[in-house]
GROMACS .gro file of C-alpha atoms in nm:
model
  411
    1UNK     CA    1  -3.175   0.030   9.623
    2UNK     CA    2  -2.938   0.044   9.482
    3UNK     CA    3  -2.656   0.281   9.509
    4UNK     CA    4  -2.709   0.529   9.284
    5UNK     CA    5  -3.078   0.566   9.376
    6UNK     CA    6  -2.965   0.654   9.728
    7UNK     CA    7  -3.066   0.997   9.872
    8UNK     CA    8  -2.818   1.209   9.831
    9UNK     CA    9  -2.690   1.461  10.146
   10UNK     CA   10  -2.336   1.610  10.047
   11UNK     CA   11  -2.115   1.585   9.744
   12UNK     CA   12  -1.753   1.662   9.684
   13UNK     CA   13  -1.576   1.726   9.394
   14UNK     CA   14  -1.236   1.762   9.251
   15UNK     CA   15  -1.231   1.827   8.893
   16UNK     CA   16  -0.895   1.765   8.764
   17UNK     CA   17  -0.708   1.902   8.403
   18UNK     CA   18  -0.386   1.757   8.338
   19UNK     CA   19  -0.182   1.934   8.093
   20UNK     CA   20   0.196   1.993   7.942
   21UNK     CA   21   0.326   2.293   7.926
   22UNK     CA   22   0.691   2.432   7.762
   23UNK     CA   23   0.931   2.522   7.988
   24UNK     CA   24   0.913   2.896   7.733
   25UNK     CA   25   0.616   2.984   7.821
   26UNK     CA   26   0.618   2.911   8.184
   27UNK     CA   27   0.751   3.261   8.291
   28UNK     CA   28   0.431   3.472   8.137
   29UNK     CA   29   0.236   3.141   8.339
   30UNK     CA   30   0.418   3.239   8.655
   31UNK     CA   31   0.300   3.589   8.629
   32UNK     CA   32  -0.077   3.516   8.512
   33UNK     CA   33  -0.196   3.288   8.801
   34UNK     CA   34   0.066   3.520   9.036
   35UNK     CA   35  -0.173   3.782   8.926
   36UNK     CA   36  -0.469   3.568   8.997
   37UNK     CA   37  -0.345   3.570   9.395
   38UNK     CA   38  -0.263   3.187   9.381
   39UNK     CA   39   0.007   3.098   9.675
   40UNK     CA   40   0.247   2.835   9.719
   41UNK     CA   41   0.099   2.572   9.969
   42UNK     CA   42   0.335   2.455  10.227
   43UNK     CA   43   0.221   2.190  10.515
   44UNK     CA   44   0.423   2.458  10.725
   45UNK     CA   45   0.177   2.640  10.736
   46UNK     CA   46  -0.118   2.548  10.914
   47UNK     CA   47  -0.347   2.803  10.829
   48UNK     CA   48  -0.442   2.608  10.470
   49UNK     CA   49  -0.532   2.325  10.669
   50UNK     CA   50  -0.883   2.530  10.637
   51UNK     CA   51  -0.849   2.748  10.388
   52UNK     CA   52  -0.962   2.567  10.038
   53UNK     CA   53  -1.190   2.282  10.124
   54UNK     CA   54  -1.475   2.460  10.222
   55UNK     CA   55  -1.586   2.404  10.590
   56UNK     CA   56  -1.354   2.115  10.588
   57UNK     CA   57  -1.051   2.145  10.666
   58UNK     CA   58  -0.734   1.876  10.629
   59UNK     CA   59  -0.480   1.821  10.904
   60UNK     CA   60  -0.138   1.824  10.712
   61UNK     CA   61  -0.004   1.629  11.004
   62UNK     CA   62  -0.151   1.346  10.862
   63UNK     CA   63  -0.133   1.392  10.543
   64UNK     CA   64   0.231   1.401  10.588
   65UNK     CA   65   0.265   1.038  10.721
   66UNK     CA   66   0.009   0.922  10.448
   67UNK     CA   67   0.322   0.921  10.273
   68UNK     CA   68   0.659   0.815  10.306
   69UNK     CA   69   0.961   1.053  10.393
   70UNK     CA   70   1.107   1.028  10.021
   71UNK     CA   71   0.743   1.056   9.934
   72UNK     CA   72   0.748   1.386  10.073
   73UNK     CA   73   0.982   1.540   9.974
   74UNK     CA   74   0.849   1.540   9.593
   75UNK     CA   75   0.510   1.616   9.667
   76UNK     CA   76   0.576   1.886   9.972
   77UNK     CA   77   0.866   2.013   9.816
   78UNK     CA   78   1.044   2.329  10.031
   79UNK     CA   79   1.177   2.470   9.750
   80UNK     CA   80   1.000   2.602   9.401
   81UNK     CA   81   1.230   2.394   9.149
   82UNK     CA   82   1.180   2.068   9.239
   83UNK     CA   83   0.854   1.831   9.317
   84UNK     CA   84   0.503   1.866   9.290
   85UNK     CA   85   0.492   2.287   9.356
   86UNK     CA   86   0.132   2.331   9.401
   87UNK     CA   87  -0.031   2.674   9.384
   88UNK     CA   88  -0.405   2.711   9.531
   89UNK     CA   89  -0.624   2.994   9.546
   90UNK     CA   90  -0.967   3.011   9.815
   91UNK     CA   91  -1.230   3.127   9.595
   92UNK     CA   92  -1.589   2.997   9.794
   93UNK     CA   93  -1.820   3.135   9.467
   94UNK     CA   94  -2.195   3.070   9.398
   95UNK     CA   95  -2.337   2.868   9.088
   96UNK     CA   96  -2.571   3.140   8.889
   97UNK     CA   97  -2.959   3.068   8.887
   98UNK     CA   98  -2.988   2.896   8.612
   99UNK     CA   99  -2.738   2.650   8.712
  100UNK     CA  100  -2.905   2.292   8.707
  101UNK     CA  101  -2.846   2.191   9.121
  102UNK     CA  102  -2.669   2.475   9.412
  103UNK     CA  103  -2.315   2.395   9.410
  104UNK     CA  104  -2.008   2.575   9.559
  105UNK     CA  105  -1.699   2.639   9.408
  106UNK     CA  106  -1.430   2.590   9.680
  107UNK     CA  107  -1.080   2.681   9.566
  108UNK     CA  108  -0.865   2.602   9.241
  109UNK     CA  109  -0.502   2.461   9.225
  110UNK     CA  110  -0.254   2.476   8.994
  111UNK     CA  111   0.032   2.180   9.056
  112UNK     CA  112   0.372   2.198   8.801
  113UNK     CA  113   0.538   1.902   8.854
  114UNK     CA  114   0.844   1.725   8.641
  115UNK     CA  115   0.841   1.589   8.237
  116UNK     CA  116   0.690   1.963   8.223
  117UNK     CA  117   0.342   1.812   8.375
  118UNK     CA  118   0.121   1.976   8.560
  119UNK     CA  119  -0.234   1.988   8.674
  120UNK     CA  120  -0.552   2.235   8.726
  121UNK     CA  121  -0.824   2.162   8.987
  122UNK     CA  122  -1.120   2.299   9.104
  123UNK     CA  123  -1.293   2.154   9.386
  124UNK     CA  124  -1.715   2.213   9.402
  125UNK     CA  125  -1.909   2.101   9.709
  126UNK     CA  126  -2.293   2.036   9.688
  127UNK     CA  127  -2.526   2.001   9.957
  128UNK     CA  128  -2.909   1.852   9.895
  129UNK     CA  129  -2.849   1.771   9.580
  130UNK     CA  130  -3.196   1.762   9.321
  131UNK     CA  131  -3.072   1.529   9.121
  132UNK     CA  132  -3.080   1.168   9.376
  133UNK     CA  133  -2.909   0.946   9.154
  134UNK     CA  134  -2.501   0.953   9.173
  135UNK     CA  135  -2.455   0.858   8.865
  136UNK     CA  136  -2.656   1.138   8.654
  137UNK     CA  137  -2.498   1.396   8.960
  138UNK     CA  138  -2.175   1.286   8.794
  139UNK     CA  139  -2.225   1.281   8.495
  140UNK     CA  140  -2.389   1.683   8.540
  141UNK     CA  141  -2.054   1.785   8.736
  142UNK     CA  142  -1.839   1.570   8.427
  143UNK     CA  143  -2.059   1.730   8.129
  144UNK     CA  144  -2.012   2.070   8.323
  145UNK     CA  145  -1.640   2.041   8.427
  146UNK     CA  146  -1.515   2.237   8.125
  147UNK     CA  147  -1.711   2.583   8.169
  148UNK     CA  148  -1.625   2.586   8.521
  149UNK     CA  149  -1.226   2.548   8.467
  150UNK     CA  150  -1.282   2.810   8.183
  151UNK     CA  151  -1.433   3.051   8.480
  152UNK     CA  152  -1.254   3.008   8.766
  153UNK     CA  153  -0.881   2.940   8.643
  154UNK     CA  154  -0.806   3.035   8.284
  155UNK     CA  155  -0.915   3.314   8.037
  156UNK     CA  156  -0.819   3.290   7.645
  157UNK     CA  157  -0.491   3.463   7.704
  158UNK     CA  158  -0.354   3.157   7.939
  159UNK     CA  159  -0.507   2.864   7.722
  160UNK     CA  160  -0.292   2.853   7.419
  161UNK     CA  161   0.016   2.846   7.693
  162UNK     CA  162  -0.112   2.510   7.767
  163UNK     CA  163  -0.176   2.145   7.604
  164UNK     CA  164  -0.443   2.008   7.707
  165UNK     CA  165  -0.534   1.611   7.832
  166UNK     CA  166  -0.864   1.494   7.942
  167UNK     CA  167  -1.080   1.577   8.258
  168UNK     CA  168  -1.068   1.376   8.556
  169UNK     CA  169  -1.350   1.370   8.795
  170UNK     CA  170  -1.308   1.283   9.139
  171UNK     CA  171  -1.622   1.225   9.375
  172UNK     CA  172  -1.732   1.188   9.727
  173UNK     CA  173  -2.138   1.133   9.784
  174UNK     CA  174  -2.262   1.120  10.119
  175UNK     CA  175  -2.588   0.919  10.178
  176UNK     CA  176  -2.791   0.902  10.538
  177UNK     CA  177  -2.662   0.677  10.801
  178UNK     CA  178  -2.985   0.422  10.804
  179UNK     CA  179  -2.843   0.386  10.378
  180UNK     CA  180  -2.666   0.117  10.368
  181UNK     CA  181  -2.426   0.015  10.045
  182UNK     CA  182  -2.328  -0.337   9.976
  183UNK     CA  183  -2.001  -0.308   9.846
  184UNK     CA  184  -1.782  -0.559   9.650
  185UNK     CA  185  -1.467  -0.311   9.729
  186UNK     CA  186  -1.444  -0.186  10.086
  187UNK     CA  187  -1.146   0.126  10.114
  188UNK     CA  188  -1.076   0.302  10.376
  189UNK     CA  189  -1.170   0.541  10.520
  190UNK     CA  190  -1.494   0.532  10.289
  191UNK     CA  191  -1.760   0.283  10.276
  192UNK     CA  192  -1.740   0.193   9.916
  193UNK     CA  193  -1.503   0.300   9.604
  194UNK     CA  194  -1.507   0.209   9.225
  195UNK     CA  195  -1.382   0.401   8.910
  196UNK     CA  196  -1.588   0.419   8.633
  197UNK     CA  197  -1.310   0.550   8.262
  198UNK     CA  198  -1.263   0.873   8.416
  199UNK     CA  199  -1.387   0.892   8.706
  200UNK     CA  200  -1.307   0.795   9.116
  201UNK     CA  201  -1.639   0.744   9.286
  202UNK     CA  202  -1.612   0.737   9.695
  203UNK     CA  203  -1.937   0.635   9.822
  204UNK     CA  204  -2.027   0.660  10.223
  205UNK     CA  205  -2.227   0.652  10.462
  206UNK     CA  206  -2.120   0.835  10.769
  207UNK     CA  207  -2.228   1.201  10.897
  208UNK     CA  208  -2.051   1.427  11.093
  209UNK     CA  209  -1.738   1.379  11.269
  210UNK     CA  210  -1.660   1.054  11.110
  211UNK     CA  211  -1.769   1.262  10.743
  212UNK     CA  212  -1.534   1.536  10.827
  213UNK     CA  213  -1.253   1.241  10.863
  214UNK     CA  214  -1.392   1.105  10.542
  215UNK     CA  215  -1.371   1.412  10.326
  216UNK     CA  216  -1.018   1.501  10.479
  217UNK     CA  217  -0.895   1.169  10.349
  218UNK     CA  218  -1.072   1.289   9.978
  219UNK     CA  219  -0.904   1.628   9.996
  220UNK     CA  220  -0.543   1.493  10.120
  221UNK     CA  221  -0.410   1.164  10.077
  222UNK     CA  222  -0.705   0.993   9.767
  223UNK     CA  223  -0.605   1.341   9.591
  224UNK     CA  224  -0.238   1.333   9.611
  225UNK     CA  225  -0.228   0.962   9.532
  226UNK     CA  226  -0.437   1.033   9.302
  227UNK     CA  227  -0.189   1.300   9.105
  228UNK     CA  228   0.047   1.052   9.168
  229UNK     CA  229  -0.151   0.815   8.968
  230UNK     CA  230  -0.225   1.062   8.667
  231UNK     CA  231   0.124   1.145   8.701
  232UNK     CA  232   0.304   0.820   8.591
  233UNK     CA  233   0.009   0.716   8.375
  234UNK     CA  234   0.109   1.076   8.173
  235UNK     CA  235   0.452   1.014   8.175
  236UNK     CA  236   0.405   0.618   8.014
  237UNK     CA  237   0.225   0.763   7.771
  238UNK     CA  238   0.447   0.987   7.662
  239UNK     CA  239   0.748   0.757   7.634
  240UNK     CA  240   0.564   0.533   7.459
  241UNK     CA  241   0.497   0.790   7.249
  242UNK     CA  242   0.871   0.910   7.172
  243UNK     CA  243   0.929   0.587   7.176
  244UNK     CA  244   0.685   0.539   6.859
  245UNK     CA  245   0.850   0.812   6.636
  246UNK     CA  246   1.193   0.748   6.618
  247UNK     CA  247   1.403   0.600   6.427
  248UNK     CA  248   1.668   0.386   6.584
  249UNK     CA  249   1.894   0.422   6.311
  250UNK     CA  250   1.890   0.794   6.261
  251UNK     CA  251   1.774   0.968   6.642
  252UNK     CA  252   2.046   0.814   6.823
  253UNK     CA  253   2.009   1.137   7.022
  254UNK     CA  254   1.670   1.062   7.121
  255UNK     CA  255   1.720   0.705   7.247
  256UNK     CA  256   1.963   0.808   7.482
  257UNK     CA  257   1.678   1.082   7.577
  258UNK     CA  258   1.460   0.854   7.617
  259UNK     CA  259   1.715   0.572   7.822
  260UNK     CA  260   1.779   0.895   8.041
  261UNK     CA  261   1.406   0.962   8.113
  262UNK     CA  262   1.312   0.579   8.198
  263UNK     CA  263   1.617   0.578   8.471
  264UNK     CA  264   1.569   0.876   8.578
  265UNK     CA  265   1.187   0.819   8.686
  266UNK     CA  266   1.204   0.490   8.734
  267UNK     CA  267   1.477   0.648   9.060
  268UNK     CA  268   1.340   0.899   9.117
  269UNK     CA  269   0.958   0.896   9.137
  270UNK     CA  270   0.826   0.518   9.058
  271UNK     CA  271   0.942   0.353   9.360
  272UNK     CA  272   1.004   0.653   9.604
  273UNK     CA  273   0.600   0.797   9.551
  274UNK     CA  274   0.494   0.497   9.820
  275UNK     CA  275   0.214   0.531  10.036
  276UNK     CA  276   0.245   0.465  10.425
  277UNK     CA  277  -0.076   0.401  10.545
  278UNK     CA  278  -0.292   0.087  10.547
  279UNK     CA  279  -0.595   0.304  10.411
  280UNK     CA  280  -0.334   0.489  10.185
  281UNK     CA  281  -0.245   0.150  10.011
  282UNK     CA  282  -0.500   0.019   9.958
  283UNK     CA  283  -0.594   0.363   9.725
  284UNK     CA  284  -0.283   0.325   9.555
  285UNK     CA  285  -0.451  -0.088   9.481
  286UNK     CA  286  -0.747   0.082   9.322
  287UNK     CA  287  -0.589   0.343   9.137
  288UNK     CA  288  -0.316   0.117   9.026
  289UNK     CA  289  -0.573  -0.115   8.834
  290UNK     CA  290  -0.822   0.224   8.694
  291UNK     CA  291  -0.502   0.318   8.522
  292UNK     CA  292  -0.332  -0.019   8.434
  293UNK     CA  293  -0.024   0.135   8.574
  294UNK     CA  294   0.176  -0.266   8.584
  295UNK     CA  295   0.047  -0.316   8.223
  296UNK     CA  296   0.211   0.013   8.136
  297UNK     CA  297   0.570  -0.004   8.343
  298UNK     CA  298   0.542  -0.337   8.150
  299UNK     CA  299   0.548  -0.223   7.831
  300UNK     CA  300   0.800   0.033   7.965
  301UNK     CA  301   1.020  -0.215   8.053
  302UNK     CA  302   0.970  -0.308   7.704
  303UNK     CA  303   1.101  -0.030   7.576
  304UNK     CA  304   1.417  -0.009   7.788
  305UNK     CA  305   1.513  -0.381   7.727
  306UNK     CA  306   1.477  -0.291   7.354
  307UNK     CA  307   1.665   0.017   7.363
  308UNK     CA  308   1.967  -0.106   7.559
  309UNK     CA  309   1.968  -0.410   7.314
  310UNK     CA  310   1.968  -0.174   7.046
  311UNK     CA  311   2.301   0.051   7.208
  312UNK     CA  312   2.472  -0.254   7.326
  313UNK     CA  313   2.450  -0.376   6.932
  314UNK     CA  314   2.565  -0.027   6.791
  315UNK     CA  315   2.793   0.008   7.029
  316UNK     CA  316   2.983  -0.411   6.905
  317UNK     CA  317   2.947  -0.293   6.553
  318UNK     CA  318   3.078   0.082   6.564
  319UNK     CA  319   3.399  -0.095   6.811
  320UNK     CA  320   3.412  -0.356   6.579
  321UNK     CA  321   3.485  -0.076   6.292
  322UNK     CA  322   3.724   0.094   6.488
  323UNK     CA  323   3.924  -0.183   6.540
  324UNK     CA  324   3.953  -0.245   6.212
  325UNK     CA  325   4.026   0.071   6.094
  326UNK     CA  326   4.317   0.155   6.352
  327UNK     CA  327   4.435  -0.242   6.299
  328UNK     CA  328   4.487  -0.190   5.932
  329UNK     CA  329   4.609   0.147   5.936
  330UNK     CA  330   4.861  -0.032   6.246
  331UNK     CA  331   4.969  -0.341   6.055
  332UNK     CA  332   5.049  -0.152   5.693
  333UNK     CA  333   5.235   0.130   5.862
  334UNK     CA  334   5.407  -0.075   6.088
  335UNK     CA  335   5.538  -0.357   5.830
  336UNK     CA  336   5.514  -0.146   5.480
  337UNK     CA  337   5.469   0.232   5.517
  338UNK     CA  338   5.750   0.309   5.821
  339UNK     CA  339   6.004   0.068   5.700
  340UNK     CA  340   5.974   0.292   5.304
  341UNK     CA  341   6.048   0.652   5.388
  342UNK     CA  342   6.195   0.737   5.845
  343UNK     CA  343   6.459   0.718   5.743
  344UNK     CA  344   6.446   1.054   5.582
  345UNK     CA  345   6.251   1.239   5.847
  346UNK     CA  346   6.547   1.161   6.050
  347UNK     CA  347   6.749   1.461   6.116
  348UNK     CA  348   6.654   1.789   5.898
  349UNK     CA  349   6.424   1.717   5.646
  350UNK     CA  350   6.574   1.697   5.269
  351UNK     CA  351   6.209   1.797   5.106
  352UNK     CA  352   6.369   1.722   4.762
  353UNK     CA  353   6.433   1.351   4.801
  354UNK     CA  354   6.035   1.349   4.832
  355UNK     CA  355   6.046   1.469   4.467
  356UNK     CA  356   6.220   1.114   4.347
  357UNK     CA  357   5.996   0.851   4.583
  358UNK     CA  358   5.809   0.569   4.352
  359UNK     CA  359   5.444   0.514   4.386
  360UNK     CA  360   5.460   0.249   4.677
  361UNK     CA  361   5.676   0.490   4.900
  362UNK     CA  362   5.386   0.803   4.806
  363UNK     CA  363   5.160   0.531   4.920
  364UNK     CA  364   5.330   0.491   5.272
  365UNK     CA  365   5.379   0.824   5.329
  366UNK     CA  366   4.964   0.900   5.266
  367UNK     CA  367   4.902   0.626   5.475
  368UNK     CA  368   5.133   0.777   5.784
  369UNK     CA  369   4.968   1.141   5.750
  370UNK     CA  370   4.613   0.970   5.697
  371UNK     CA  371   4.626   0.779   5.989
  372UNK     CA  372   4.742   1.013   6.197
  373UNK     CA  373   4.482   1.259   6.070
  374UNK     CA  374   4.215   0.979   6.121
  375UNK     CA  375   4.305   0.937   6.492
  376UNK     CA  376   4.316   1.264   6.561
  377UNK     CA  377   3.964   1.330   6.383
  378UNK     CA  378   3.862   1.026   6.613
  379UNK     CA  379   3.996   1.198   6.906
  380UNK     CA  380   3.797   1.540   6.832
  381UNK     CA  381   3.459   1.329   6.775
  382UNK     CA  382   3.500   1.179   7.105
  383UNK     CA  383   3.528   1.500   7.298
  384UNK     CA  384   3.250   1.646   7.080
  385UNK     CA  385   3.036   1.400   7.151
  386UNK     CA  386   3.122   1.380   7.548
  387UNK     CA  387   3.037   1.764   7.555
  388UNK     CA  388   2.712   1.743   7.360
  389UNK     CA  389   2.566   1.433   7.587
  390UNK     CA  390   2.658   1.643   7.828
  391UNK     CA  391   2.492   1.970   7.756
  392UNK     CA  392   2.200   1.761   7.658
  393UNK     CA  393   2.186   1.567   8.004
  394UNK     CA  394   2.178   1.869   8.178
  395UNK     CA  395   1.870   1.918   7.998
  396UNK     CA  396   1.756   1.659   8.084
  397UNK     CA  397   1.791   1.643   8.464
  398UNK     CA  398   1.576   1.993   8.433
  399UNK     CA  399   1.288   1.832   8.253
  400UNK     CA  400   1.260   1.511   8.459
  401UNK     CA  401   1.377   1.583   8.821
  402UNK     CA  402   1.249   1.973   8.880
  403UNK     CA  403   0.951   2.113   8.800
  404UNK     CA  404   1.126   2.369   8.626
  405UNK     CA  405   0.953   2.651   8.776
  406UNK     CA  406   1.076   3.052   8.828
  407UNK     CA  407   1.130   3.139   9.160
  408UNK     CA  408   1.062   3.488   9.067
  409UNK     CA  409   0.724   3.340   9.138
  410UNK     CA  410   0.763   3.284   9.553
  411UNK     CA  411   0.610   3.503   9.708
   0.00000   0.00000   0.00000
């Protein structure tokens, strides 16, 4: 019997909806979700281990060891101004009577990330579903996802504040231990794990405590691994989109911004958000293939190299032009201009002498004073550009390093 025709005992689902938001709307969003009784997630709060997953649980100590220490500071920040800031709410709502199959909505998450990216998550549990084919069950949940998010997480007023991306579905399907699965892709702690378009499927033939361990991994390390790769994928796509619309000759500020965001992303997230355990590494490898992370990363490196090359060439042209202008002024002032009228500038200046100058002397006066004006203008321009770069960099830091969440949201 094929795996999509086996008897299903339990189905666990996490519907994830990525979104982007404007910083100006953040305070309104925070107030809305605060009124809906979302709580700031913390690994130090051990009551949360059993609050959001039905009769399953996620051991926070084990979850922390699944990722490297530097990654934990980003995934589970102690403050609300940096990293993946997560707010969760227990729902425990049941399906309506006219539902095609009975299900329980366990909880919902709201996660603010850097780069003005966020995620909405709804968790479901289905026990002994009427549907017996896994594909049919996954397709049914996927088709219900927009309605579930709208009814349990968002109202019409908040929808206008968020710019939504494609919905993603992660599922853990449990079969009886008597069933067997021929799996080309083994992935601990699951019997079988695969991906298809916007879905990640995990299958297990374990029962009892062994399945509870699989569910813990599904709600814990697999969930955060999925968020990491959705985060990577969204940033890569956004950078490519920004690069495709800029004109390098006209949008020099945008070129600097893209380079800063790429460098900040690589140093703060891409090389830092890494797994620590073998099981989590297996999940990472599958997700990297699913989201084509290596291919997108290669594209970003090409963009980075192209923009660096442009900046280098543009800098050489600018420096060459500046050197040419200053050299011409220096040569003319040193050999020609200063020798014609500097003697009239010694002691008390007799302004009447300037009336008797010939055209060459007037030209010399123009060269000297225009040269002083050019040097002064270039100095002021350099100070202004430095100030603007510093001001822009502070904005880019807020976007790329911090989640930009309001501390007033923390209870």
